Coordinates of C-alpha atoms in Angstrom, one line a residue:
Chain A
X1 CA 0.0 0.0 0.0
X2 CA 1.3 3.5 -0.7
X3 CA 1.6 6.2 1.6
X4 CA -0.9 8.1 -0.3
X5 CA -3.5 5.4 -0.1
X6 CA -2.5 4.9 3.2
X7 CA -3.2 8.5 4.2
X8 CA -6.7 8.7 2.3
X9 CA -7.4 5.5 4.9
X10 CA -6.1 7.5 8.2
X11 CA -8.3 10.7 7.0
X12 CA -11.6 8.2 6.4
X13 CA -10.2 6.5 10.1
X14 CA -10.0 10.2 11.3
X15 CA -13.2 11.2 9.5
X16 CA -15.7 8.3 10.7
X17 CA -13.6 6.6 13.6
X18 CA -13.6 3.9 11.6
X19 CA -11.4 1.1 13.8
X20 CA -8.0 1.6 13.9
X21 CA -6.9 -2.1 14.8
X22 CA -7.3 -2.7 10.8
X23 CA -4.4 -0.5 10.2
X24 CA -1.1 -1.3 9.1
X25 CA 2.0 0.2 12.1
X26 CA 3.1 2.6 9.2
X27 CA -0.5 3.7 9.0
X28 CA -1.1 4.3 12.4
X29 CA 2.2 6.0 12.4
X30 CA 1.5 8.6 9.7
X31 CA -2.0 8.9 11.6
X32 CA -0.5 9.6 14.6
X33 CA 2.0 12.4 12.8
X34 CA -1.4 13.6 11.9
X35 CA -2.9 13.9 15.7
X36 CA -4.8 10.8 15.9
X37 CA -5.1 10.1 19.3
X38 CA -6.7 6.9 19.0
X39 CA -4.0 5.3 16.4
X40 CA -1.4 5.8 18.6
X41 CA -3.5 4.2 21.8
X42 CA -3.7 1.2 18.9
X43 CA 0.2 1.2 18.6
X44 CA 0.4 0.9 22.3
X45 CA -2.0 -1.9 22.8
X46 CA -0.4 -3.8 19.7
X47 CA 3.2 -3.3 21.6
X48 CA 2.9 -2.9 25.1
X49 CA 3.1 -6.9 25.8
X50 CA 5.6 -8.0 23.8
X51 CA 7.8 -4.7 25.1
X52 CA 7.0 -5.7 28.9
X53 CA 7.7 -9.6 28.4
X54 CA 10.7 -8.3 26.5
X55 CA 12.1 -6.0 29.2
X56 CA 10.8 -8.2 32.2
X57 CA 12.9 -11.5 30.6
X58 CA 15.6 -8.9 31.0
X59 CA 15.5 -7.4 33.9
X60 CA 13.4 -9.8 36.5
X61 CA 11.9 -6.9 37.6
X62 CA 8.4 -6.2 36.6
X63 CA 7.7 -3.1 37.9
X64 CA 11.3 -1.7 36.2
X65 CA 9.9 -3.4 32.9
X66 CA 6.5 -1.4 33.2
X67 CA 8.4 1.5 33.8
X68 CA 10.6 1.2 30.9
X69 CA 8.1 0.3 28.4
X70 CA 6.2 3.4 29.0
X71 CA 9.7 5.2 28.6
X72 CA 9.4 3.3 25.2
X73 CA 6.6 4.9 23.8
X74 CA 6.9 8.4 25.4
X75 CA 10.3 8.0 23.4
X76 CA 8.3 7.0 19.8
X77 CA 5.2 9.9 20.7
X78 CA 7.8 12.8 20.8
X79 CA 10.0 11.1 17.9
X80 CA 7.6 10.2 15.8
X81 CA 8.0 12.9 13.0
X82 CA 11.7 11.1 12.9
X83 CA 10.5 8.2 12.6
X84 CA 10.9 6.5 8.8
X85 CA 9.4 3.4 7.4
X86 CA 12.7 2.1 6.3
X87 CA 12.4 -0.6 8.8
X88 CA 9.4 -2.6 10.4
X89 CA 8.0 -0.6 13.4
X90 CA 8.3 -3.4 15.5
X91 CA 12.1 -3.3 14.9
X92 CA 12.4 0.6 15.8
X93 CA 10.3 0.1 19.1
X94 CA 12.2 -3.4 20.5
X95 CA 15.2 -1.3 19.4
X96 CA 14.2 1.2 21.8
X97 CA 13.3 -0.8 24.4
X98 CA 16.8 -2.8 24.1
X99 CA 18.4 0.1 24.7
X100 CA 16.6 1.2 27.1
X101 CA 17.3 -2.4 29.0
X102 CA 20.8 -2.3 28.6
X103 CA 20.7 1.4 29.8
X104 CA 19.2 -0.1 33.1
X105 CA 21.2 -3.3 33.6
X106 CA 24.4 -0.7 33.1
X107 CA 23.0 1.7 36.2
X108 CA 22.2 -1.4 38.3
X109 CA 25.5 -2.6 37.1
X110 CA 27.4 0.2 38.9
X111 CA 25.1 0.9 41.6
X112 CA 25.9 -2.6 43.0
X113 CA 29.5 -1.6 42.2
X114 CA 29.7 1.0 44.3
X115 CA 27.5 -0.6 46.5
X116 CA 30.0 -3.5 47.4
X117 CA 33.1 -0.9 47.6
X118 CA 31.0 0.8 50.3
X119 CA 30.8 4.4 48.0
X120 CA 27.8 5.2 48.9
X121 CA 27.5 3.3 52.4
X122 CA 28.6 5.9 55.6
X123 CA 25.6 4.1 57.0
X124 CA 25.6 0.5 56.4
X125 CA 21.7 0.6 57.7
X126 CA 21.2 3.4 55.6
X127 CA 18.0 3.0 53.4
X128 CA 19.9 4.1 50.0
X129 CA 21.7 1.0 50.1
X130 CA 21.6 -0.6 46.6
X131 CA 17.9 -2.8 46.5
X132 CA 18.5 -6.0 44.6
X133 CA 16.1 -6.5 41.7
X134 CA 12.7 -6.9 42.4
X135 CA 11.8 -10.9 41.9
X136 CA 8.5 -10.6 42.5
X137 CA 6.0 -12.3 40.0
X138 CA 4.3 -9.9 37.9
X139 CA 0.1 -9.5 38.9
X140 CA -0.8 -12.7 36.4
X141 CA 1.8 -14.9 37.6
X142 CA 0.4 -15.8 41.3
X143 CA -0.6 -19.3 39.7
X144 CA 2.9 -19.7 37.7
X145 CA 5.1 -19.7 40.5
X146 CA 7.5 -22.4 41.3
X147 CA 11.1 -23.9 41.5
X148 CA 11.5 -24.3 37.6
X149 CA 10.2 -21.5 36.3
X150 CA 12.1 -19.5 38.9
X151 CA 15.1 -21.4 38.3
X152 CA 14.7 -20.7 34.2
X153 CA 13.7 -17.0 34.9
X154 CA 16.9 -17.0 36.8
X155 CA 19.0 -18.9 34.4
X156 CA 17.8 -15.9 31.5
X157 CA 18.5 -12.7 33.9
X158 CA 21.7 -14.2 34.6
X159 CA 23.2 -15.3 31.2
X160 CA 25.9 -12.3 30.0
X161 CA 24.1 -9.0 29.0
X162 CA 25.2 -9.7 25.1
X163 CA 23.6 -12.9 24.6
X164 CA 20.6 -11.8 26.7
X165 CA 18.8 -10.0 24.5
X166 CA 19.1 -12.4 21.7
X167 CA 18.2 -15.5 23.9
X168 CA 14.7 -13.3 25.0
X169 CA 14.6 -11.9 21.2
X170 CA 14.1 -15.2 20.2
X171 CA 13.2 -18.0 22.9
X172 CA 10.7 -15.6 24.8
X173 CA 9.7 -12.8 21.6
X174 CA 10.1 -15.8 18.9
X175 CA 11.6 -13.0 16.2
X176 CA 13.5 -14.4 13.3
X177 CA 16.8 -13.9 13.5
X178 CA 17.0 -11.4 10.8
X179 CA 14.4 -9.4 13.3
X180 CA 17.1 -9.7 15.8
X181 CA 19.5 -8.8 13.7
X182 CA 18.1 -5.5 13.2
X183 CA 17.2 -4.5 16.8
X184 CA 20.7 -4.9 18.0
X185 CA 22.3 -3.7 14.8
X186 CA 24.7 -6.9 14.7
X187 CA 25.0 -8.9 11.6
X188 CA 23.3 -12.1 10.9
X189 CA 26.2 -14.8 11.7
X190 CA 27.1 -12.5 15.0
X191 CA 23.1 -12.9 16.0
X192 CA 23.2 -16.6 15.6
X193 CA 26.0 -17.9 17.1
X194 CA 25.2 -15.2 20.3
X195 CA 22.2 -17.2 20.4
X196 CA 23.5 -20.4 20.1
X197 CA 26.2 -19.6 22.7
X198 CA 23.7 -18.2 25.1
X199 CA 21.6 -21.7 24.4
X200 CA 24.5 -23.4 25.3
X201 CA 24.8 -21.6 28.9
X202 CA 21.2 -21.7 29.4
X203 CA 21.3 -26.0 28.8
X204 CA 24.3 -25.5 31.4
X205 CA 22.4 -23.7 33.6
X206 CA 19.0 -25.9 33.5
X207 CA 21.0 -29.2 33.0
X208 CA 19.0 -30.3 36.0
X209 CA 16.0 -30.0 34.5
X210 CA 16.9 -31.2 31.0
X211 CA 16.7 -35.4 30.4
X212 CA 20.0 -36.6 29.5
Chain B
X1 CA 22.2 -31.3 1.5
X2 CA 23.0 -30.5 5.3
X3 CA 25.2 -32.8 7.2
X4 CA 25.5 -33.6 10.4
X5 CA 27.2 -31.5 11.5
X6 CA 25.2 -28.5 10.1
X7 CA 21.9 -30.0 11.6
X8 CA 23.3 -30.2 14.8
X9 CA 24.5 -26.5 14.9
X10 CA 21.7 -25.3 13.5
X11 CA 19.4 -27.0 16.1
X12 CA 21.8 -25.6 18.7
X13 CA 21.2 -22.3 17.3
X14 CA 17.4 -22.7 17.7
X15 CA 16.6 -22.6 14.0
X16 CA 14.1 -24.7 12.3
X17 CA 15.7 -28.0 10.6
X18 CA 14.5 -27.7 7.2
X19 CA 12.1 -30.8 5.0
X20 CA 15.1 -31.2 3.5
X21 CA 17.0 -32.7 6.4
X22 CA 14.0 -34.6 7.9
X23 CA 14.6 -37.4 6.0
X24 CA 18.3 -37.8 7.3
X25 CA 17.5 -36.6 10.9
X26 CA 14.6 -39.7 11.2
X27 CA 17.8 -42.1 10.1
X28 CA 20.6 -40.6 12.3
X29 CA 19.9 -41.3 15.7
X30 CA 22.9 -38.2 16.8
X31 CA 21.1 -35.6 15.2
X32 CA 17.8 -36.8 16.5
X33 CA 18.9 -36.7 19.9
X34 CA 20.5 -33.1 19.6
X35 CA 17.6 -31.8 18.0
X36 CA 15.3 -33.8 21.0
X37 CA 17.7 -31.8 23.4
X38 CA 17.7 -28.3 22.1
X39 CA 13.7 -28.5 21.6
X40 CA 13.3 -29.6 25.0
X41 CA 15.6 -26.2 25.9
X42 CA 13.3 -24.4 23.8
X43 CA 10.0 -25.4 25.5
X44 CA 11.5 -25.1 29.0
X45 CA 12.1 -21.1 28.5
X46 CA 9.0 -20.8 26.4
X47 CA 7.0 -22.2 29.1
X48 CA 7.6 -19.1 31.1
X49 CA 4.4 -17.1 31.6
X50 CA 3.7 -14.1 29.8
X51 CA 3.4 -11.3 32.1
X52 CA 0.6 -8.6 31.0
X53 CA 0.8 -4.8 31.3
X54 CA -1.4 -3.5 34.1
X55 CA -4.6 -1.6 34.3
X56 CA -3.5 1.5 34.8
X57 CA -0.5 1.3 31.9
X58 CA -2.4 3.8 29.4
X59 CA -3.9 5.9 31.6
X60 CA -0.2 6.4 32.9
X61 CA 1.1 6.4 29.9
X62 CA -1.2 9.7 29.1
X63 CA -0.5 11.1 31.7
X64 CA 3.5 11.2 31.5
X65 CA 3.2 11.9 27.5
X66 CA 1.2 14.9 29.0
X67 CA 3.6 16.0 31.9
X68 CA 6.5 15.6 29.5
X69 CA 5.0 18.0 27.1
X70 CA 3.9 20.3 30.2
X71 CA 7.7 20.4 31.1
X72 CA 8.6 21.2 27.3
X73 CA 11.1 18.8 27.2
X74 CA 10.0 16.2 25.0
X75 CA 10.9 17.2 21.6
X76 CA 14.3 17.3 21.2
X77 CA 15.7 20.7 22.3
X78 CA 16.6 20.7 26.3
X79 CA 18.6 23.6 27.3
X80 CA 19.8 21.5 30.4
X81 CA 22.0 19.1 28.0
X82 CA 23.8 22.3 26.4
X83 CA 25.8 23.5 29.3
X84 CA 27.8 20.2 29.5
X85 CA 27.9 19.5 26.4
X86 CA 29.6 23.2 25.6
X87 CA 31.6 22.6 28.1
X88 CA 32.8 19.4 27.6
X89 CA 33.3 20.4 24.0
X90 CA 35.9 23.0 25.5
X91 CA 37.1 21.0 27.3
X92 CA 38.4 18.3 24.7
X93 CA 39.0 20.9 22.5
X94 CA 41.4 23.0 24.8
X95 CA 43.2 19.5 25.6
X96 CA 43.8 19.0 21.7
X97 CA 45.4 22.5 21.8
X98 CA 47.6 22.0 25.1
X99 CA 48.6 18.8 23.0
X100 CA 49.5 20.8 19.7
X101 CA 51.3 23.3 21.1
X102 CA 53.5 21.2 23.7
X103 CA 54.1 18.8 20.6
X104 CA 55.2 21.9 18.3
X105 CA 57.0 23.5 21.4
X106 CA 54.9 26.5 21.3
X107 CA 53.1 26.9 24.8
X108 CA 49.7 27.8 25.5
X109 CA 49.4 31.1 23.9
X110 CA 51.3 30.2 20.5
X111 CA 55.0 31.7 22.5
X112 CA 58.2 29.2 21.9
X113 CA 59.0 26.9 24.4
X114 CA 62.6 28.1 24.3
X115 CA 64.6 28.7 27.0
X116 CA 65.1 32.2 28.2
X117 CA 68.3 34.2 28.0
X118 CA 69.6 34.8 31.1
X119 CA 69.8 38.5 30.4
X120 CA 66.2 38.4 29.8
X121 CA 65.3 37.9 33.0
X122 CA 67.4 40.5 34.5
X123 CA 65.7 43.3 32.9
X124 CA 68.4 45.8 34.5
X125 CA 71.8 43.9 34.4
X126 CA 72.7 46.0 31.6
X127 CA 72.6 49.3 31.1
X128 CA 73.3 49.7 27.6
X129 CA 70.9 47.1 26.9
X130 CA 67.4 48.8 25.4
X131 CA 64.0 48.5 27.7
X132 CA 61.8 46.0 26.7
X133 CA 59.2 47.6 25.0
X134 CA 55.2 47.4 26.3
X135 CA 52.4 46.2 23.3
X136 CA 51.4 49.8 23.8
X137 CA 55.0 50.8 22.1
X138 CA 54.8 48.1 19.7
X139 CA 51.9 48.1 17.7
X140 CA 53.5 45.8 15.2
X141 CA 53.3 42.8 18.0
X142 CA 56.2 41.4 17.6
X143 CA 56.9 38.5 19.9
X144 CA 58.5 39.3 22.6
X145 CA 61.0 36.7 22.0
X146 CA 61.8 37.9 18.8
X147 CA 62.8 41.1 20.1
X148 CA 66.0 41.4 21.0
X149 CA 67.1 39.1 18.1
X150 CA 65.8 41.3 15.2
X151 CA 68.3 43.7 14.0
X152 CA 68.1 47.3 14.3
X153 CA 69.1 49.8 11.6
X154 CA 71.6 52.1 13.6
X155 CA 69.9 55.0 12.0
X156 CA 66.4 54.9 13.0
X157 CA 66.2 51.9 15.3
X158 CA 63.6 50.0 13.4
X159 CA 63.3 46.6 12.8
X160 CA 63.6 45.4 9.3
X161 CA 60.2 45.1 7.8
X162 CA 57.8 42.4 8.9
X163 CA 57.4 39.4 7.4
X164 CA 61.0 39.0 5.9
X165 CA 62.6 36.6 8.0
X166 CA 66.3 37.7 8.6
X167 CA 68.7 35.9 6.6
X168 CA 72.4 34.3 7.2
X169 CA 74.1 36.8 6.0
X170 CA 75.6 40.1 7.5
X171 CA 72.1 42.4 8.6
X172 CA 71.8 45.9 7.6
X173 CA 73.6 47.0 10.7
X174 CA 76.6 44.5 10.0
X175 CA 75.7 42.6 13.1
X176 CA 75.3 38.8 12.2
X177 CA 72.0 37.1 13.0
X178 CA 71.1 34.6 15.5
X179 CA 69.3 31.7 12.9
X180 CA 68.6 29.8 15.5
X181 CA 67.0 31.8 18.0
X182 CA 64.9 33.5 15.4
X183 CA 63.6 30.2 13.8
X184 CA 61.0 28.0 15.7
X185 CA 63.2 25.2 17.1
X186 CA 62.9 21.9 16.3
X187 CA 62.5 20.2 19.7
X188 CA 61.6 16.6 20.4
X189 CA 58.5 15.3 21.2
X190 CA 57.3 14.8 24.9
X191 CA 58.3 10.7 24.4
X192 CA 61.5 11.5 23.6
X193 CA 62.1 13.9 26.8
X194 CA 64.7 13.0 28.7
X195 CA 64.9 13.7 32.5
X196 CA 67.7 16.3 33.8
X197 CA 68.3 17.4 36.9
X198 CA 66.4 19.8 38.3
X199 CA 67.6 23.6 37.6
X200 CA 69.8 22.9 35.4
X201 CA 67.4 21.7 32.4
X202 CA 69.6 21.6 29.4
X203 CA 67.9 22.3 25.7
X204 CA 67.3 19.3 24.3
X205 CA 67.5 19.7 21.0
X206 CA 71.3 19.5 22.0
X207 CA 71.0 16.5 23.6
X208 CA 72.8 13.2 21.6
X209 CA 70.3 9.8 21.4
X210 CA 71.4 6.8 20.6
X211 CA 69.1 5.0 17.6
X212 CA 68.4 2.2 19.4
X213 CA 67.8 4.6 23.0
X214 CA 64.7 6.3 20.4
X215 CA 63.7 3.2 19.3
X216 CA 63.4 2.1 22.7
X217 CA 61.1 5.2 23.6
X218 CA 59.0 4.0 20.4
X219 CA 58.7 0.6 22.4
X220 CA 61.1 -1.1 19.4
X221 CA 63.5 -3.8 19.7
X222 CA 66.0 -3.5 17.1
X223 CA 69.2 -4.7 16.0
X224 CA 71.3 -2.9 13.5
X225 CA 71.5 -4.9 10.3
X226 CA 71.4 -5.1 6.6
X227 CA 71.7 -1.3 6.7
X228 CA 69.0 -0.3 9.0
X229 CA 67.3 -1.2 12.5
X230 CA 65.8 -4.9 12.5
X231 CA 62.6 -5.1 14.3
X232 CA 62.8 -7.6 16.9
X233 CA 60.1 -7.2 19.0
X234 CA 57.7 -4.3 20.5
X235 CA 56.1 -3.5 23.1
X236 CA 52.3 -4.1 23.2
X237 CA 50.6 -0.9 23.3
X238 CA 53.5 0.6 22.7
X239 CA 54.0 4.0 20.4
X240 CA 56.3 1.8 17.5
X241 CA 53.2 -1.1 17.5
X242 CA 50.2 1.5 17.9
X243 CA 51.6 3.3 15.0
X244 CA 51.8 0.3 12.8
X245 CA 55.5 -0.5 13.1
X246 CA 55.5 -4.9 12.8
X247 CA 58.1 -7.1 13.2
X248 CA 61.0 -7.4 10.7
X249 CA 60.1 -4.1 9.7
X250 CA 63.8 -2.1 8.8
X251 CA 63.8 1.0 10.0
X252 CA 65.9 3.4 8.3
X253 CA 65.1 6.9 9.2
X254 CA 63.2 9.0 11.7
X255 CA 62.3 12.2 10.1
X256 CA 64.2 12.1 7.2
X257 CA 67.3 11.7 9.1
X258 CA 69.2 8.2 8.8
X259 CA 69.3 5.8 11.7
X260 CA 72.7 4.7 11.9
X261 CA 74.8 3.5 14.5
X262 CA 76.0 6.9 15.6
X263 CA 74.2 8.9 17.7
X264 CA 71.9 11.5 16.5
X265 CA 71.3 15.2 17.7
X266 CA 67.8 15.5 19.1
X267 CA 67.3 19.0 17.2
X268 CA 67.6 17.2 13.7
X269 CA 64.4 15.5 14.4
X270 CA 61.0 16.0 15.4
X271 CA 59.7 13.1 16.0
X272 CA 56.7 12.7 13.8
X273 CA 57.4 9.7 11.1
X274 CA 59.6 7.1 10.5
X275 CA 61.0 5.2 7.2
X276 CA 60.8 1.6 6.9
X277 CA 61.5 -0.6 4.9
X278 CA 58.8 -3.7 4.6
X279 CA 58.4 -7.0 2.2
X280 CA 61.5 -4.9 0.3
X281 CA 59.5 -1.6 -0.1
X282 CA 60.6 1.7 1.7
X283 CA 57.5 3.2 3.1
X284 CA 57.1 6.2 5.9
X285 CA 54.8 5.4 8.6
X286 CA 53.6 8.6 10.8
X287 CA 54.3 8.0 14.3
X288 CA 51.1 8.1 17.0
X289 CA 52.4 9.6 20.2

C-alpha cells in the first residue's frame, strides 16, 4: 500500500472513527503524525506486551519493565515525525526498548558496584543501600510460580548481557533472526551464534532439569 | 544437503531444521537426539508465563506523554544538555590545543618553548641594553622573543620590515643574525624527553640519542643490520606497534634523518614519522604519540 493510499485510509479512520486495529503500524504512524489520538493508543495496545515480556525477561523486575516500556513509547510519541518506514516498526520500538534495558542493567551494574566498595554506604543501615532487583512475580503470575520457572527465569536474567537479548529476542519474543539482527544492529552470523552460545549456557544452567 | 554437522549447529542455534534434512535426521539417531535436546531447551524457556501490562498502563502512559509535554522537554531541544555539552566540547577541544602546542614546542598562547636568556630575566643587568618595549610601544606585536634578536638599523632603530625573515648573512647593521634563535626550534616530542636534573634543564634539541635509545622510547626492539634497525620485537601498546610499526620491519630513518649507529642530535628530528622498509618496499609510517 502506498503512503498516499494509506493517508486517504487514516483521514476516512479520522473522519468516521472507523477502527484503527485494521491499520497497518506505518498507518497508524503517519495517523499519529497527523494527531490521531486513538492510532497511537492502537500502537500501544499492539506493543505494550511484547515490550514488557521483553524488558521483564531482561530485567526480572516487573515493575522496572512497566516503567521502561512506558519510557518506550513516550520516546516514539515525541520522535515520531523522525520516525521512517525504512524498517518494520516493531524493529524501531524493540530497538528502543533494548536500549533502554541495557541502559538499566548498566546503572544497576554500577550501583551494585559501588555498593560493594562501600561508596555510597557511611551508613551500612542506611536506606539508600543498593535494592536487589525486584523478583516478585508480575500480577498474572500468582498461579505460575514455582522452582523451575524461577530457576529458568533465573538462568535468563543471569546469562551475559550480550547474549541476553538475543536469547529473550528469540526463545521468549520468537523474532527471526533477521528481526534480531536488526534490533541490536549486529550482523546475521554475529546474532546466531550469540544465540546459540547463550543456548549453550542456558542448557548449562538448566541441565538439572533437562533429560539426558 | 545438510550434514550432520550442520543439523546439529543449526538446532543448537534454535533454527528450524528444514524438509530437507527430515529425512536424514529420522535415520541418524545423533542428530535426532540433539535436536530432541535443544527442543526440549526451547519449551523449557518458552514455558515461562507471559506477564501482561497493568490496568493502569495507558492511563499512565497519558499522563506522562502529558507532563513531559507540560515540562517542554519532550521534543528534542533541552537547554539543560547544552551546558555540559559546551563545556565538555571546551574541554576536549582545549586539551587538543595544550597537545599541539607542547608537541610543536609552542606553549599555551602560541610563545616558543625556548629557554630564556639569562639576560632576559634581568631586565636591569645592563645598562646599555634597550627596555623592553610594552604592546602599547609596539603596535606591530612582535613576539616578545623575537625582540632582542631582530636587527636594528643604527639609524632609525627599526626593525627590518615584517614578514622578511632575517637571513644568514651580515644584517643591515653588520651585526650577524642569531638563525637559530629566530627560527622555531625543532624540539623533540614529549616521548623523547629525557629527564635532567632539576635547575639545570639543558635544551634538548642538544641533547645526543642513541638510535636504538629512540627506538626504545617508540617501544622497538631492534638490532642494527642489513643497513637499517631490524625489528625484533615491541612493546604491546607501545608507540612503534600503535603506529603500525610490525616485526621485521627495517627502520631506516626517523624524520628524514638516517638511523645509523651513531648517535643522533635530538634537534635534527622532530619526531613525527619514521621510514621503513617492509616485504622490500621503503614506506614512511607517521608516528602516534
Amino acid at each position: 500500500m502506498d503512503r498516499e493510499t494509506s493517508a486517504k485510509k487514516v483521514q476516512a479512520s479520522g473522519a468516521d472513527s472507523s477502527p484503527v486495529a485494521e491499520l497497518t503500524d506505518h498507518e497508524l504512524i503517519e495517523a499519529t503524525k497527523g494527531g490521531d489520538e486513538a492510532a497511537f493508543a492502537e500502537i500501544v495496545s499492539r506493543y505494550k506486551g511484547p515490550l514488557i515480556n521483553f524488558i521483564y525477561r531482561m530485567l526480572d523486575d516487573y515493575d522496572e519493565a512497566v516503567d521502561l516500556t512506558q519510557e518506550a513509547f513516550v520516546r516514539v510519541y515525541f520522535a515520531i515525525e523522525r520516525y521512517h518506514s525504512d524498517y518494520a516498526f516493531s524493529t524501531y520500538i524493540y530497538r528502543i526498548a533494548s536500549n533502554l534495558a541495557i541502559s538499566e542493567i548498566r546503572k544497576r551494574k554500577r550501583r551494585k558496584l559501588f555498593s560493594l566498595t562501600g561508596l555510597f554506604q557511611a551508613d551500612p543501615d542506611s536506606e539508600e543501600q543498593y535494592q536487589p532487583p525486584d523478583s516478585a512475580p508480575g500480577p498474572d503470575e500468582e498461579t505460575v510460580t514455582g522452582e523451575l520457572r524461577e530457576s529458568i527465569a533465573r538462568a535468563i536474567s543471569s546469562l551475559p548481557d550480550k547474549y541476553k537479548a538475543p536469547i529473550v529476542l528469540r526463545e521468549i519474543e520468537e523474532l527471526s533472526y533477521e528481526e534480531i539482527a536488526e534490533i541490536l544492529g549486529l550482523g546475521l552470523g554475529t546474532t546466531k551464534s550469540r544465540i546459540s552460545r547463550g543456548r549453550a549456557i542456558l542448557r548449562q544452567k538448566l541441565e538439572g532439569y533437562l533429560a539426558e | 544437503m545438510m550434514n550432520c554437522e550442520e543439523i546439529k549447529e543449526s538446532a543448537r542455534a534454535g533454527e528450524t531444521i528444514p524438509e530437507s534434512a527430515l529425512k536424514h535426521v529420522r535415520e541418524c539417531p545423533e542428530c535426532s537426539r540433539t535436536i530432541s535436546q535443544e527442543r526440549e531447551l526451547s519449551g523449557l524457556v518458552r514455558a515461562l508465563p507471559r506477564v501482561t501490562a497493568p490496568q493502569a498502563f495507558d492511563h499512565a502512559l497519558r499522563e506522562r506523554i502529558e507532563s513531559r509535554r507540560a515540562d517542554g522537554n519532550a521534543r528534542g531541544f533541552r537547554p539543560g544538555y547544552l551546558v555540559p555539552a559546551a563545556a565538555s566540547l571546551l574541554f576536549v577541544l582545549a586539551a587538543i590545543y595544550g597537545f599541539i602546542s607542547l608537541y610543536s614546542g609552542r606553549d599555551a598562547v602560541g610563545r616558543l618553548n625556548v629557554p630564556e636568556p639569562a639576560e632576559a630575566s634581568r631586565p636591569e643587568s645592563s645598562g646599555d641594553r634597550e627596555p623592553l618595549q610594552t604592546p602599547a610601544e609596539d603596535p606591530v606585536g612582535v613576539p616578545s622573543d623575537e625582540r632582542d634578536v631582530l636587527p636594528r638599523s643604527p639609524e632609525s632603530g627599526k626593525r627590518p620590515s615584517e614578514g622578511k625573515r632575517p637571513t644568514s648573512g651580515p644584517g643591515p647593521g653588520g651585526g650577524s643574525i642569531d638563525l637559530a634563535a629566530s627560527e622555531p626550534e625543532r624540539i623533540l616530542p614529549p616521548w623523547m624527553k629525557r629527564g635532567a636534573p632539576e635547575g639545570n634543564t639543558p635544551n634538548r634539541a642538544e641533547q645526543s640519542f642513541d638510535p636504538s635509545e629512540i627506538l626504545g622510547e617508540l617501544g622497538i626492539n631492534a638490532v642494527f643490520e642489513d643497513g637499517g634497525w631490524k625489528v625484533s620485537s615491541l612493546r604491546p601498546k607501545g608507540i612503534g606497534a600503535r603506529s603500525g610499526i610490525r616485526k621485521g620491519d627495517i627502520i631506516k630513518a626517523i624524520d628524514g634523518t638516517e638511523l645509523g649507529t651513531v648517535a643522533i642530535t635530538g634537534g635534527a628530528i622532530s619526531g613525527t614519522s619514521l621510514t621503513v622498509i617492509r616485504d622490500g618496499r621503503s614506506m614512511t609510517i607517521s608516528i602516534s604519540p
